[in-house]
Tab-separated table of N, CA and C in Angstrom:
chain	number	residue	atom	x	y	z
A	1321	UNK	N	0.838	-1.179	0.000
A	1321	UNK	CA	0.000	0.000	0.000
A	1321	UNK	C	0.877	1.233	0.000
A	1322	UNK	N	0.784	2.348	-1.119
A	1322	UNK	CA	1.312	3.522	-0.748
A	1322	UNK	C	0.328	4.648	-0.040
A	1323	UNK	N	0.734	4.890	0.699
A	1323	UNK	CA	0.411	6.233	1.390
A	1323	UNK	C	0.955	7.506	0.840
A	1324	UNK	N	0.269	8.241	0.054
A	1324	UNK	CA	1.151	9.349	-0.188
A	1324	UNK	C	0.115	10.339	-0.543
A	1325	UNK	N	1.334	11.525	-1.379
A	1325	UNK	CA	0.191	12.778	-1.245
A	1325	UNK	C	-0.280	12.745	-3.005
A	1326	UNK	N	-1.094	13.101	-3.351
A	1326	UNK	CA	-0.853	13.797	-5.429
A	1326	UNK	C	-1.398	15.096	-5.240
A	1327	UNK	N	-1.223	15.727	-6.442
A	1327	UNK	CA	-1.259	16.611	-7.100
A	1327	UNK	C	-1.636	16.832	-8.399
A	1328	UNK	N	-2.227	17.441	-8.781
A	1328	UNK	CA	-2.266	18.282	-10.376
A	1328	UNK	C	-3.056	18.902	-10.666
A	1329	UNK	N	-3.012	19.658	-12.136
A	1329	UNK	CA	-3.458	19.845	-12.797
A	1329	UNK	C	-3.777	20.024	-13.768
A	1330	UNK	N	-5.420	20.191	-14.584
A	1330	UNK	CA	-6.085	19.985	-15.950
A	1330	UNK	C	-6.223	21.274	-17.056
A	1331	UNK	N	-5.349	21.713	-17.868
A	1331	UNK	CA	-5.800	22.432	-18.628
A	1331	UNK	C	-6.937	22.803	-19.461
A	1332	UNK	N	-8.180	23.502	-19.437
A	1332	UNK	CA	-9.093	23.237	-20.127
A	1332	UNK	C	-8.806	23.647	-21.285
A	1333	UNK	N	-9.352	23.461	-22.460
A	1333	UNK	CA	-10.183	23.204	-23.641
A	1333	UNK	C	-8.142	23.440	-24.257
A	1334	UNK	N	-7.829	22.318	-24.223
A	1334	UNK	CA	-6.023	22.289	-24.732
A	1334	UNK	C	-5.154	23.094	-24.034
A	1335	UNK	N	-5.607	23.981	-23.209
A	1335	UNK	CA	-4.313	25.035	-22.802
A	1335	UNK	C	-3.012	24.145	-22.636
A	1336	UNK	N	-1.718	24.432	-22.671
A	1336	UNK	CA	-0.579	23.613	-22.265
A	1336	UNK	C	-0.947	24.348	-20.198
A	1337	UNK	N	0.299	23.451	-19.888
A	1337	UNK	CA	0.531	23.214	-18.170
A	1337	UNK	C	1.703	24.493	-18.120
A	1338	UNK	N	1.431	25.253	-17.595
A	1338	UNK	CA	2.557	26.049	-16.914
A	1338	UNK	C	3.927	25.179	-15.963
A	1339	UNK	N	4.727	25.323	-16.464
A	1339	UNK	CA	5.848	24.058	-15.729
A	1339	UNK	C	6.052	24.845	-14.111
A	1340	UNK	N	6.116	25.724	-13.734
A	1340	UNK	CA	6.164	26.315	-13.146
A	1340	UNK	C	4.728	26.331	-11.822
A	1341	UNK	N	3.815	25.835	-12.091
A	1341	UNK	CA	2.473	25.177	-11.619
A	1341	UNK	C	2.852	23.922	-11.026
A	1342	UNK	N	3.066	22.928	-12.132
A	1342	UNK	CA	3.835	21.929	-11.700
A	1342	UNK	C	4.688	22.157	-10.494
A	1343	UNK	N	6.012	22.873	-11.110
A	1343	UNK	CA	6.830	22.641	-10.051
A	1343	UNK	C	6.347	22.764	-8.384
A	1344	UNK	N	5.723	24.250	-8.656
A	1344	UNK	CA	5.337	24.526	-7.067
A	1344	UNK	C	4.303	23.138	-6.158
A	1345	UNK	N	3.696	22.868	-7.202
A	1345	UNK	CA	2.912	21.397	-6.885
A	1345	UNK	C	3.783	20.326	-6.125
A	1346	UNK	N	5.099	19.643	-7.026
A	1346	UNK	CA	5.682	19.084	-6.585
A	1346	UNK	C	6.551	19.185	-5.012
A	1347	UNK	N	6.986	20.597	-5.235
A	1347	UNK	CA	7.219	21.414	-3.952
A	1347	UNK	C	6.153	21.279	-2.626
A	1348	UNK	N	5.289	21.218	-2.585
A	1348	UNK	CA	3.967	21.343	-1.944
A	1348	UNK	C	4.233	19.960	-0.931
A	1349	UNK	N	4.617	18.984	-1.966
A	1349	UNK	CA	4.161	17.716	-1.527
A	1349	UNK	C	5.092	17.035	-0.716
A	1350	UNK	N	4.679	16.359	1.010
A	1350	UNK	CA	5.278	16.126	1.865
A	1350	UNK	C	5.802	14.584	1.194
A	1351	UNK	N	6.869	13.523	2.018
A	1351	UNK	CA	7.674	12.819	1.402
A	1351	UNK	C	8.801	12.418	1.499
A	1352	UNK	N	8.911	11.253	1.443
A	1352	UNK	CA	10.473	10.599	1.343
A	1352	UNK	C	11.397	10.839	0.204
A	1353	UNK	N	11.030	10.389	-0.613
A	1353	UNK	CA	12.012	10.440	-2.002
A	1353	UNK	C	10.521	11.899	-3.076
A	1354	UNK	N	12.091	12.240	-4.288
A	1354	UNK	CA	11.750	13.218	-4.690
A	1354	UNK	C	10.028	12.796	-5.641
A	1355	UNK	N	9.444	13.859	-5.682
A	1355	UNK	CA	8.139	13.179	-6.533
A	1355	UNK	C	8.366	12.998	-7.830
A	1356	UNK	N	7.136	12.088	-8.298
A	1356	UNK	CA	7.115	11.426	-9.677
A	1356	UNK	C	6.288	12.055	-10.759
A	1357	UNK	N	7.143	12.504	-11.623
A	1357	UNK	CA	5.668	13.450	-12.355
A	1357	UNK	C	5.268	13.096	-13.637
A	1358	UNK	N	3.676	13.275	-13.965
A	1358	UNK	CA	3.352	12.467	-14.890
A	1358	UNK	C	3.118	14.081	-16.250
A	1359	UNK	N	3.594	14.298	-17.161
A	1359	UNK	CA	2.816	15.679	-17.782
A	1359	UNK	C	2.620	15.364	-19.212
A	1360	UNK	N	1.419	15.345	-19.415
A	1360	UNK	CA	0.986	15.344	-20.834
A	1360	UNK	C	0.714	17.068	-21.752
A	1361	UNK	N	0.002	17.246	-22.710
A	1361	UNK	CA	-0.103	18.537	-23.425
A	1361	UNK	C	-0.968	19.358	-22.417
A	1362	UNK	N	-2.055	19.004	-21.896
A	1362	UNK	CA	-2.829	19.852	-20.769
A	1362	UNK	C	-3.208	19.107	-19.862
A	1363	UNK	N	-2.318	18.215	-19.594
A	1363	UNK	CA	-2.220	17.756	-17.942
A	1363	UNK	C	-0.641	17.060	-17.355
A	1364	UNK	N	-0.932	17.926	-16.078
A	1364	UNK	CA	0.350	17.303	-15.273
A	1364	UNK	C	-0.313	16.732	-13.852
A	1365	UNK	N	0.346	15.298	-13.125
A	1365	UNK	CA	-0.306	15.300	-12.277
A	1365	UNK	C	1.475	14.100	-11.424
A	1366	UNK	N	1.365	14.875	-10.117
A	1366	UNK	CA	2.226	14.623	-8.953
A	1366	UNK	C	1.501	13.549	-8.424
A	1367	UNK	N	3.005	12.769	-7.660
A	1367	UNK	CA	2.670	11.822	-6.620
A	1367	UNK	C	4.154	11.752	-5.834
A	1368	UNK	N	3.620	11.342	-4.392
A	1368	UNK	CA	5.240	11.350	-3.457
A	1368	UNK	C	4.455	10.430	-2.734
A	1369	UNK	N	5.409	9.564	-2.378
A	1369	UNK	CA	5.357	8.454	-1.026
A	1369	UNK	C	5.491	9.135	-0.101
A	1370	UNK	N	4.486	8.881	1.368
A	1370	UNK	CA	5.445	9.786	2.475
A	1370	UNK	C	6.009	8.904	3.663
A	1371	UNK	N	6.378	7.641	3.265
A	1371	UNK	CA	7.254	6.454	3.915
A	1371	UNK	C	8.059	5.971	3.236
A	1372	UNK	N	9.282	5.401	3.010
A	1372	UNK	CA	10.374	5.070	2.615
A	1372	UNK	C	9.975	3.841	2.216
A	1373	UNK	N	9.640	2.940	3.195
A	1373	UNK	CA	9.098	1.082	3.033
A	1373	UNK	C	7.734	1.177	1.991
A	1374	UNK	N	7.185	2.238	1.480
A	1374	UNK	CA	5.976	2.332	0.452
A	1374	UNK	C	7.006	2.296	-0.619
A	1375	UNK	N	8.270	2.357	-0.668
A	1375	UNK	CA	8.646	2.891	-2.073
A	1375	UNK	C	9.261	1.426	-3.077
A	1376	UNK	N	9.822	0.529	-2.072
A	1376	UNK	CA	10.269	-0.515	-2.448
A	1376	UNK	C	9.065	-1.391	-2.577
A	1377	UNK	N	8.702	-2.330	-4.110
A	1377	UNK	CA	7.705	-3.156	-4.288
A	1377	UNK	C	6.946	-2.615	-4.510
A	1378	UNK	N	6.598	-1.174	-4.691
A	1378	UNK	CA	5.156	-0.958	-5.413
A	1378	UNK	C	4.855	-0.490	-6.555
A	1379	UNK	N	4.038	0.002	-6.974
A	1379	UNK	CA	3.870	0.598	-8.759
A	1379	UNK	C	3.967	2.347	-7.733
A	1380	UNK	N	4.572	2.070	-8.989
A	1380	UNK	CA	4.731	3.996	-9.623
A	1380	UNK	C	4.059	4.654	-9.701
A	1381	UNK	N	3.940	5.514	-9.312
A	1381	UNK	CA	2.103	6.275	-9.429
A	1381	UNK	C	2.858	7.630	-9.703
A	1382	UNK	N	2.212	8.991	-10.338
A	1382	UNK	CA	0.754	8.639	-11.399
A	1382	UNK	C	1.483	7.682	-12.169
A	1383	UNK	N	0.851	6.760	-12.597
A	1383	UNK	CA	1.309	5.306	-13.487
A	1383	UNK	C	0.200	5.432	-14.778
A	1384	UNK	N	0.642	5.265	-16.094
A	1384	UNK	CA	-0.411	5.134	-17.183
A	1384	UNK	C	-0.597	3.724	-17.351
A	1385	UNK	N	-2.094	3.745	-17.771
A	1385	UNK	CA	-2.759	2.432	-17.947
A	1385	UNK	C	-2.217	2.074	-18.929
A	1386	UNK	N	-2.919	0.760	-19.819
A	1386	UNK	CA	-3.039	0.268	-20.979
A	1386	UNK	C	-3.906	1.231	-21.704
A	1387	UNK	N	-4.824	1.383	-21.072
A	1387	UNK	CA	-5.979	2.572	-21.889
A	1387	UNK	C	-5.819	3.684	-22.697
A	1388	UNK	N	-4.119	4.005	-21.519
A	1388	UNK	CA	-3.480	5.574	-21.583
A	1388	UNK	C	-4.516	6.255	-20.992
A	1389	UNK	N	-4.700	5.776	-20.221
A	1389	UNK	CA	-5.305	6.631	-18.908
A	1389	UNK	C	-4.218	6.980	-17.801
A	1390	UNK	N	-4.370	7.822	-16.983
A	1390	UNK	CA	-3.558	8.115	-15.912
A	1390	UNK	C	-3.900	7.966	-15.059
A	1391	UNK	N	-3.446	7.388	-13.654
A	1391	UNK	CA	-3.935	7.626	-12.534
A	1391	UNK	C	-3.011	7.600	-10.905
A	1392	UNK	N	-3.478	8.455	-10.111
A	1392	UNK	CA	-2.782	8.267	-9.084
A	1392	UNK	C	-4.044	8.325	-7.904
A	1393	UNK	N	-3.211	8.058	-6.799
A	1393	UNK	CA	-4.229	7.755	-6.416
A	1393	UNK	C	-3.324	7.237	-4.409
A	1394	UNK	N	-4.314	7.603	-3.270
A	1394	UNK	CA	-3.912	7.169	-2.128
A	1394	UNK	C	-5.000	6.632	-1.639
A	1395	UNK	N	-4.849	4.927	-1.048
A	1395	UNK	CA	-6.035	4.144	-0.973
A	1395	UNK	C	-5.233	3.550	0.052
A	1396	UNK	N	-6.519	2.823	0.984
A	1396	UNK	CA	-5.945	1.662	1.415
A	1396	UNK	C	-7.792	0.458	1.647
A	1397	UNK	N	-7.703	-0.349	0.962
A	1397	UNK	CA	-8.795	-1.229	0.497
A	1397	UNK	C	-9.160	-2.318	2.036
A	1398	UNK	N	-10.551	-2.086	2.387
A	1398	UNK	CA	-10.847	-3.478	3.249
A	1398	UNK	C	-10.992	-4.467	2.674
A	1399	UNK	N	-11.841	-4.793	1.565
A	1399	UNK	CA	-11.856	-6.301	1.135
A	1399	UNK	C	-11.441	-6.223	-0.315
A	1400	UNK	N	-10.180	-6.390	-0.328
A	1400	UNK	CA	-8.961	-5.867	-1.596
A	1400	UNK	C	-9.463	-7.793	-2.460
A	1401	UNK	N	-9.717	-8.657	-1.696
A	1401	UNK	CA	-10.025	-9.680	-2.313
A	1401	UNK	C	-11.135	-9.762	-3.081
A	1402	UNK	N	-11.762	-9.116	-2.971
A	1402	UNK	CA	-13.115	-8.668	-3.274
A	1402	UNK	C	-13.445	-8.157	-4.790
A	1403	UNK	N	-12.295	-7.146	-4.473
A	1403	UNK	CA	-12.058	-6.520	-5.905
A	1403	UNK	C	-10.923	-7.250	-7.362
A	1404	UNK	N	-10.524	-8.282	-6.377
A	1404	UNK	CA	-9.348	-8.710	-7.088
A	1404	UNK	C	-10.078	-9.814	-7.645
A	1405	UNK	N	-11.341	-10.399	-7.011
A	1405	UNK	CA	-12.290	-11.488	-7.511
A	1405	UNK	C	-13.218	-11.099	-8.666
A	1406	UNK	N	-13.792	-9.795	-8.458
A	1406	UNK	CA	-14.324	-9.250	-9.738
A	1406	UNK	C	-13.735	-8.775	-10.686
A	1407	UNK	N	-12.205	-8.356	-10.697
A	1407	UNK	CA	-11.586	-8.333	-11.864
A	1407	UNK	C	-10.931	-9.611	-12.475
A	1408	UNK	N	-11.346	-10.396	-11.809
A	1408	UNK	CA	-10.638	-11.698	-12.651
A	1408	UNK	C	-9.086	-11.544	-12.063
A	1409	UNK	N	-9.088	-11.098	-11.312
A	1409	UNK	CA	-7.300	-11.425	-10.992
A	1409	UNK	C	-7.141	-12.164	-9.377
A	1410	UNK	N	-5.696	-13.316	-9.616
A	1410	UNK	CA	-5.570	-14.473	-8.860
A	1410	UNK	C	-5.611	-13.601	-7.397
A	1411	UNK	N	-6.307	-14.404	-6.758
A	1411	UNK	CA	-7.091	-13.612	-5.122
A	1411	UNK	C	-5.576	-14.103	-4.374
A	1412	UNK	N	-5.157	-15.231	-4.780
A	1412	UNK	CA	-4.241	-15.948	-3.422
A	1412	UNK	C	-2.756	-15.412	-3.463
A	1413	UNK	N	-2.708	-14.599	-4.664
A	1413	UNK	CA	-1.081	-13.335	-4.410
A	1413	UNK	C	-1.846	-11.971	-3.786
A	1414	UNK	N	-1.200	-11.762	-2.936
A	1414	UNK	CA	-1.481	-10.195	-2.530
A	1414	UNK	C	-1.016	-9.088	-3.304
A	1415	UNK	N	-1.916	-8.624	-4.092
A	1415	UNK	CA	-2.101	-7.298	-5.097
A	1415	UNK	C	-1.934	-6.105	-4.447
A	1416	UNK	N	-1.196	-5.347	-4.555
A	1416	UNK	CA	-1.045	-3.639	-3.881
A	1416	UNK	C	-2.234	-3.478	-3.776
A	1417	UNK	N	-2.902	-2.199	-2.833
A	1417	UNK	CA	-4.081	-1.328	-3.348
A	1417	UNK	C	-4.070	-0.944	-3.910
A	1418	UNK	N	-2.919	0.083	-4.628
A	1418	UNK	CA	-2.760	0.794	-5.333
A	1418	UNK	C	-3.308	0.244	-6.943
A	1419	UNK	N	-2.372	-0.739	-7.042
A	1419	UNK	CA	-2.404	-1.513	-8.183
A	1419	UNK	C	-3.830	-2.305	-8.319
A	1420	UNK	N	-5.002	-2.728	-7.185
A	1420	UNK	CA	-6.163	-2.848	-7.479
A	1420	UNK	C	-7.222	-1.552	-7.876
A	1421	UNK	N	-6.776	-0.806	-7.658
A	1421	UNK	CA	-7.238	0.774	-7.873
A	1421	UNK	C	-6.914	1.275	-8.963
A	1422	UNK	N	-6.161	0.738	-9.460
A	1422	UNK	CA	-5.652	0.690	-10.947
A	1422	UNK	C	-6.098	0.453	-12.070
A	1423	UNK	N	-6.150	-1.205	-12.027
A	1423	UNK	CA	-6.909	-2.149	-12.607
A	1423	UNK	C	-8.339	-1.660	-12.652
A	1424	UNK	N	-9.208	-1.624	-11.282
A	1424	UNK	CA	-10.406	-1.071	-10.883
A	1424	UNK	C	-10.946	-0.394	-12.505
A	1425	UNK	N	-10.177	1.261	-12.125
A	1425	UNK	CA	-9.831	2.350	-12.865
A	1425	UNK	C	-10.109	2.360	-14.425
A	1426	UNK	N	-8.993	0.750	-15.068
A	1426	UNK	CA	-9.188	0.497	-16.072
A	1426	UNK	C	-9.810	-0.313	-16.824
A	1427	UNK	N	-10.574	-0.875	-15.923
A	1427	UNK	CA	-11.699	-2.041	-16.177
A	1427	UNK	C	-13.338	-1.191	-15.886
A	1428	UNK	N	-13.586	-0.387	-15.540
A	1428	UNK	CA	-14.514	0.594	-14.993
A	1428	UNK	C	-14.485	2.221	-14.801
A	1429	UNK	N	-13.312	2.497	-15.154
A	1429	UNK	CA	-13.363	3.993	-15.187
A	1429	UNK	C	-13.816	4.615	-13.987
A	1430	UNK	N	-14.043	6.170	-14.040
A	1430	UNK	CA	-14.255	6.714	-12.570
A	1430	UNK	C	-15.458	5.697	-11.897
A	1431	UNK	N	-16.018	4.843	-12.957
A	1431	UNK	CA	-17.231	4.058	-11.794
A	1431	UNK	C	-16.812	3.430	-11.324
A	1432	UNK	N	-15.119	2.931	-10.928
A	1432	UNK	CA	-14.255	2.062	-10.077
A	1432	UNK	C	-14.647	2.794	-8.465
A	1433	UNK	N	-14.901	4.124	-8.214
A	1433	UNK	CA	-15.305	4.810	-6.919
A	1433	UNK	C	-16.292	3.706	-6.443
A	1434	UNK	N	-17.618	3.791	-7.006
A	1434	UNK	CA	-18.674	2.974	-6.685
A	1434	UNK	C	-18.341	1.768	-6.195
A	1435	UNK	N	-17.407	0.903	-6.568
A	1435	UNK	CA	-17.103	-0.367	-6.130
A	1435	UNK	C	-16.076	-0.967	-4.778
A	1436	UNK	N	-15.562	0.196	-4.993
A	1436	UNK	CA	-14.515	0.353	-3.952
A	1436	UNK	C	-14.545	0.379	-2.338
A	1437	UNK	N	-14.092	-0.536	-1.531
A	1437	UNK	CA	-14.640	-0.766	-0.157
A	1437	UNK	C	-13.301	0.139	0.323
A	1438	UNK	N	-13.425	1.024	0.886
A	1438	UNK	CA	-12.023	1.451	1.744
A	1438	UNK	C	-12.039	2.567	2.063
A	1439	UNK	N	-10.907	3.129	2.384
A	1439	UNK	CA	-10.279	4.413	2.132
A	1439	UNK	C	-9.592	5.070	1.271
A	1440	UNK	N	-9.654	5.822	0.234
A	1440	UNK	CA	-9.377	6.139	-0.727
A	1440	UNK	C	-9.360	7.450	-1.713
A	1441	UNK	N	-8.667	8.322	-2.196
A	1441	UNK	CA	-8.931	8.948	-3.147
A	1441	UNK	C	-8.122	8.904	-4.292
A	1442	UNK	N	-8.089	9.103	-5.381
A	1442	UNK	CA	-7.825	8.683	-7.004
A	1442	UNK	C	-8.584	9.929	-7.787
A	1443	UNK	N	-7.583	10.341	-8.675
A	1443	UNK	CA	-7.157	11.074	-9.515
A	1443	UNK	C	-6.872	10.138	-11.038
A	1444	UNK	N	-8.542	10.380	-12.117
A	1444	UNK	CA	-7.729	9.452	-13.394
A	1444	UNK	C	-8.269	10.737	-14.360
A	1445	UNK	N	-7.218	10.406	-15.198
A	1445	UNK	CA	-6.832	11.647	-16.630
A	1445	UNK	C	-7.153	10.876	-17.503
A	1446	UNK	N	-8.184	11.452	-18.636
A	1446	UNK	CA	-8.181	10.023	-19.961
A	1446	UNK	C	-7.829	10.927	-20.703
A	1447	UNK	N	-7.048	11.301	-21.317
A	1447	UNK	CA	-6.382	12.634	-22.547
A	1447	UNK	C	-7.218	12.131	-23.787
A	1448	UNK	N	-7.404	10.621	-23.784
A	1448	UNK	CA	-8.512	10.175	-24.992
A	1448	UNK	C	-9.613	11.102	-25.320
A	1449	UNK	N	-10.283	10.897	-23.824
A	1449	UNK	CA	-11.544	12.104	-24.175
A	1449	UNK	C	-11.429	13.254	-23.334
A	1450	UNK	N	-10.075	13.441	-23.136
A	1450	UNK	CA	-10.120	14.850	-22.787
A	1450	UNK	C	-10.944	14.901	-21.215
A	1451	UNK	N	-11.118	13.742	-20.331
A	1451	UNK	CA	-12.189	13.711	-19.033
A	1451	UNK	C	-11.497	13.780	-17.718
A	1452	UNK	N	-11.280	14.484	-16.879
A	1452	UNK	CA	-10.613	14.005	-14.963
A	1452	UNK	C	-11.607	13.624	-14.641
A	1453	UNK	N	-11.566	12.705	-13.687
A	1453	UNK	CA	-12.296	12.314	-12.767
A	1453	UNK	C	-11.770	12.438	-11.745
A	1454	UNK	N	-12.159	12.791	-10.605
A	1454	UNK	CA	-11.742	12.866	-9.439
A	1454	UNK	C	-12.543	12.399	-8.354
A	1455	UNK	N	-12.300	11.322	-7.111
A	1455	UNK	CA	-13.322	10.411	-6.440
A	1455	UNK	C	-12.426	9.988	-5.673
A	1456	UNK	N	-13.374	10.114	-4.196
A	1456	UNK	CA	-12.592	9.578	-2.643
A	1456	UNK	C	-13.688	8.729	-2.521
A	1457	UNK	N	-13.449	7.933	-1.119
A	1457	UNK	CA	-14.665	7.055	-0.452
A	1457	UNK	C	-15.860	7.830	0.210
A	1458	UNK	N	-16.672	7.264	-0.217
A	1458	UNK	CA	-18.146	7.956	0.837
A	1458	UNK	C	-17.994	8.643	1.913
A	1459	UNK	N	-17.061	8.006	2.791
A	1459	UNK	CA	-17.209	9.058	4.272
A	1459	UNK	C	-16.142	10.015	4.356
A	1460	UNK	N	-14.958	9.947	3.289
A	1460	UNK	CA	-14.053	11.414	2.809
A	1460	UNK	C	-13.330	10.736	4.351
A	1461	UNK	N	-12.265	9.851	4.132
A	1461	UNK	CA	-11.622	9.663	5.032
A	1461	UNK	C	-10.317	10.466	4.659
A	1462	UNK	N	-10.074	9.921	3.358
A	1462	UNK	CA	-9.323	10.536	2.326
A	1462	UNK	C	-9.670	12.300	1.417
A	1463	UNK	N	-8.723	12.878	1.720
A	1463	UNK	CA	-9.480	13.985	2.026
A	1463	UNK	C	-8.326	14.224	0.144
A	1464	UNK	N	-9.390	14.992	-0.918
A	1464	UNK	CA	-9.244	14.864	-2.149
A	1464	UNK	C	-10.116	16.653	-2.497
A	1465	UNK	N	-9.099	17.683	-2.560
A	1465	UNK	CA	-9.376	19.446	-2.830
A	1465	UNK	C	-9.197	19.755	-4.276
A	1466	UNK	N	-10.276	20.414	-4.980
A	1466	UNK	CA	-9.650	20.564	-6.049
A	1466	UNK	C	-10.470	22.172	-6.275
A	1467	UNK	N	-10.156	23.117	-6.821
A	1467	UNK	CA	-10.526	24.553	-7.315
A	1467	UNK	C	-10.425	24.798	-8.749
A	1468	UNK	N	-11.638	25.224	-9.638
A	1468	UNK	CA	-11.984	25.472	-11.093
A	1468	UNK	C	-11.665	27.016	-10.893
A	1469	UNK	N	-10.492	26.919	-11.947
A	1469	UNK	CA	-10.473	28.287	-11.884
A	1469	UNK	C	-10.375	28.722	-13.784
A	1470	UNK	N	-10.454	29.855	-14.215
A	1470	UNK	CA	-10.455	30.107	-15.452
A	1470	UNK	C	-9.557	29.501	-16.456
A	1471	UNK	N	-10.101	28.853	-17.466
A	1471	UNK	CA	-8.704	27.709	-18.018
A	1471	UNK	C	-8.373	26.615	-17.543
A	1472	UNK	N	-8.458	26.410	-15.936
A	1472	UNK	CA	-7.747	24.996	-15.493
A	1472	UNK	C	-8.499	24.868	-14.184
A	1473	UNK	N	-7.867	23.538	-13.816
A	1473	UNK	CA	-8.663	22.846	-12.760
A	1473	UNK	C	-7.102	22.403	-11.798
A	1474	UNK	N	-7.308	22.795	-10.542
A	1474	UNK	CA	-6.582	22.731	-9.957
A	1474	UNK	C	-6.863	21.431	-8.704
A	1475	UNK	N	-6.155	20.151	-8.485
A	1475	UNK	CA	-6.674	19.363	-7.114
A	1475	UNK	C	-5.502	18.735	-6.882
A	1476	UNK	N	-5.850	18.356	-5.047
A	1476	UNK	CA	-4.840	17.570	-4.145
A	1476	UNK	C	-5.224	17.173	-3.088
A	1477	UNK	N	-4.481	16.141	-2.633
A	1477	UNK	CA	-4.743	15.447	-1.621
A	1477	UNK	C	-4.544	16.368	-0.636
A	1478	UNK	N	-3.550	17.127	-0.740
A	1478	UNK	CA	-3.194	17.718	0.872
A	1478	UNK	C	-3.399	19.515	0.314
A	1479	UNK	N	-4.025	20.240	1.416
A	1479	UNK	CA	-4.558	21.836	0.990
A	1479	UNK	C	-3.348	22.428	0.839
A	1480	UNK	N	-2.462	21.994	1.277
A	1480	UNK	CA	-1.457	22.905	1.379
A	1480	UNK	C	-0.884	23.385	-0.303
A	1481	UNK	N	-1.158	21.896	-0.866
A	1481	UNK	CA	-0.608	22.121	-2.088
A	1481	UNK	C	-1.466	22.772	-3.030
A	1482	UNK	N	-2.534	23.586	-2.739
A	1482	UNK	CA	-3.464	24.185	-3.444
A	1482	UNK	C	-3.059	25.452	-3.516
A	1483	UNK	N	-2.724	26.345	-2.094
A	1483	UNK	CA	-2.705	26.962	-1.302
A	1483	UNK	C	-0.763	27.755	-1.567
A	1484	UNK	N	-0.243	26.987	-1.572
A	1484	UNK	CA	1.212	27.092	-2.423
A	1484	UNK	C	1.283	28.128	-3.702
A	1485	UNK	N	0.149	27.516	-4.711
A	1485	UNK	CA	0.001	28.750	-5.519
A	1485	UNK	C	-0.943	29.706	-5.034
A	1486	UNK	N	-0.184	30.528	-6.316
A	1486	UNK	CA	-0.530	32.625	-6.476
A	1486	UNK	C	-2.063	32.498	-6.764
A	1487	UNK	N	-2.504	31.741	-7.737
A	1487	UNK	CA	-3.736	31.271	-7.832
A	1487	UNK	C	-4.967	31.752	-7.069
């Protein structure tokens, strides 16, 4: 399971990403090792571990699908078997959350929220159709901020990194 923070943001209708947005984003974000950044033509989106033992053995986040979807995402799943049974994947290896949140993601799209038993929020980019989705668990254990502002869409796990920018 990673525990960590993300970041990003969505350019609307094509704008490019100010690198400089980015950066302060990445800056923002609390953490062990430096963050991982994912940036397409009008989207960039951050992720940082904030434990050292999350970093060894897990997927990479933001990580692109098969779909070429993006997603990042901080979860931690109660009945991770559950989900690993409805995607058709072997229940008796232990699957990251992350990496069932993944799968989820790309087998179901943002309606992977709906299915999801846990704690959780996830961040997925489809540049295909141009769509974010953005989705925590029902009771917002996982706390997931985001602000529409003219041109772009700004969200994060942690306020601080909102709050960082001039914005």
């Amino acid at each position: 399971m990673i525990v960590g923070e993300f970041a990003g943001v969505f350019g609307r209708n094509g704008a490019g990403i100010d690198p400089r947005i980015v950066d302060r984003l990445s800056a923002s974000l609390f953490g062990v090792v430096k963050p991982r950044v994912w940036r397409g033509e009008s989207f960039a989106m951050v992720h940082r571990p904030l434990r050292q033992r999350e970093v060894a053995g897990s997927a990479f986040l933001p990580c692109e699908l098969r779909t070429g979807a993006v997603i990042a995402a901080d979860c931690r799943l109660d009945e991770p078997s559950e989900i690993a049974d409805a995607l058709g994947l072997a229940v008796g290896s232990r699957i990251a959350d992350e990496a069932l949140v993944a799968a989820a993601c790309e087998r179901w799209g943002a309606g992977a929220a709906e299915r999801l038993n846990g704690s959780f929020a996830f961040a997925l980019w489809d540049a295909r159709d141009r769509r974010l989705a953005l989705a925590r668990d029902a009771l917002g254990t996982r706390t997931l901020f985001y602000v529409e502002l003219p041109g772009q869409v700004l969200f994060a796990t942690a306020l601080q990194s909102l709050l960082a920018l001039p914005e």
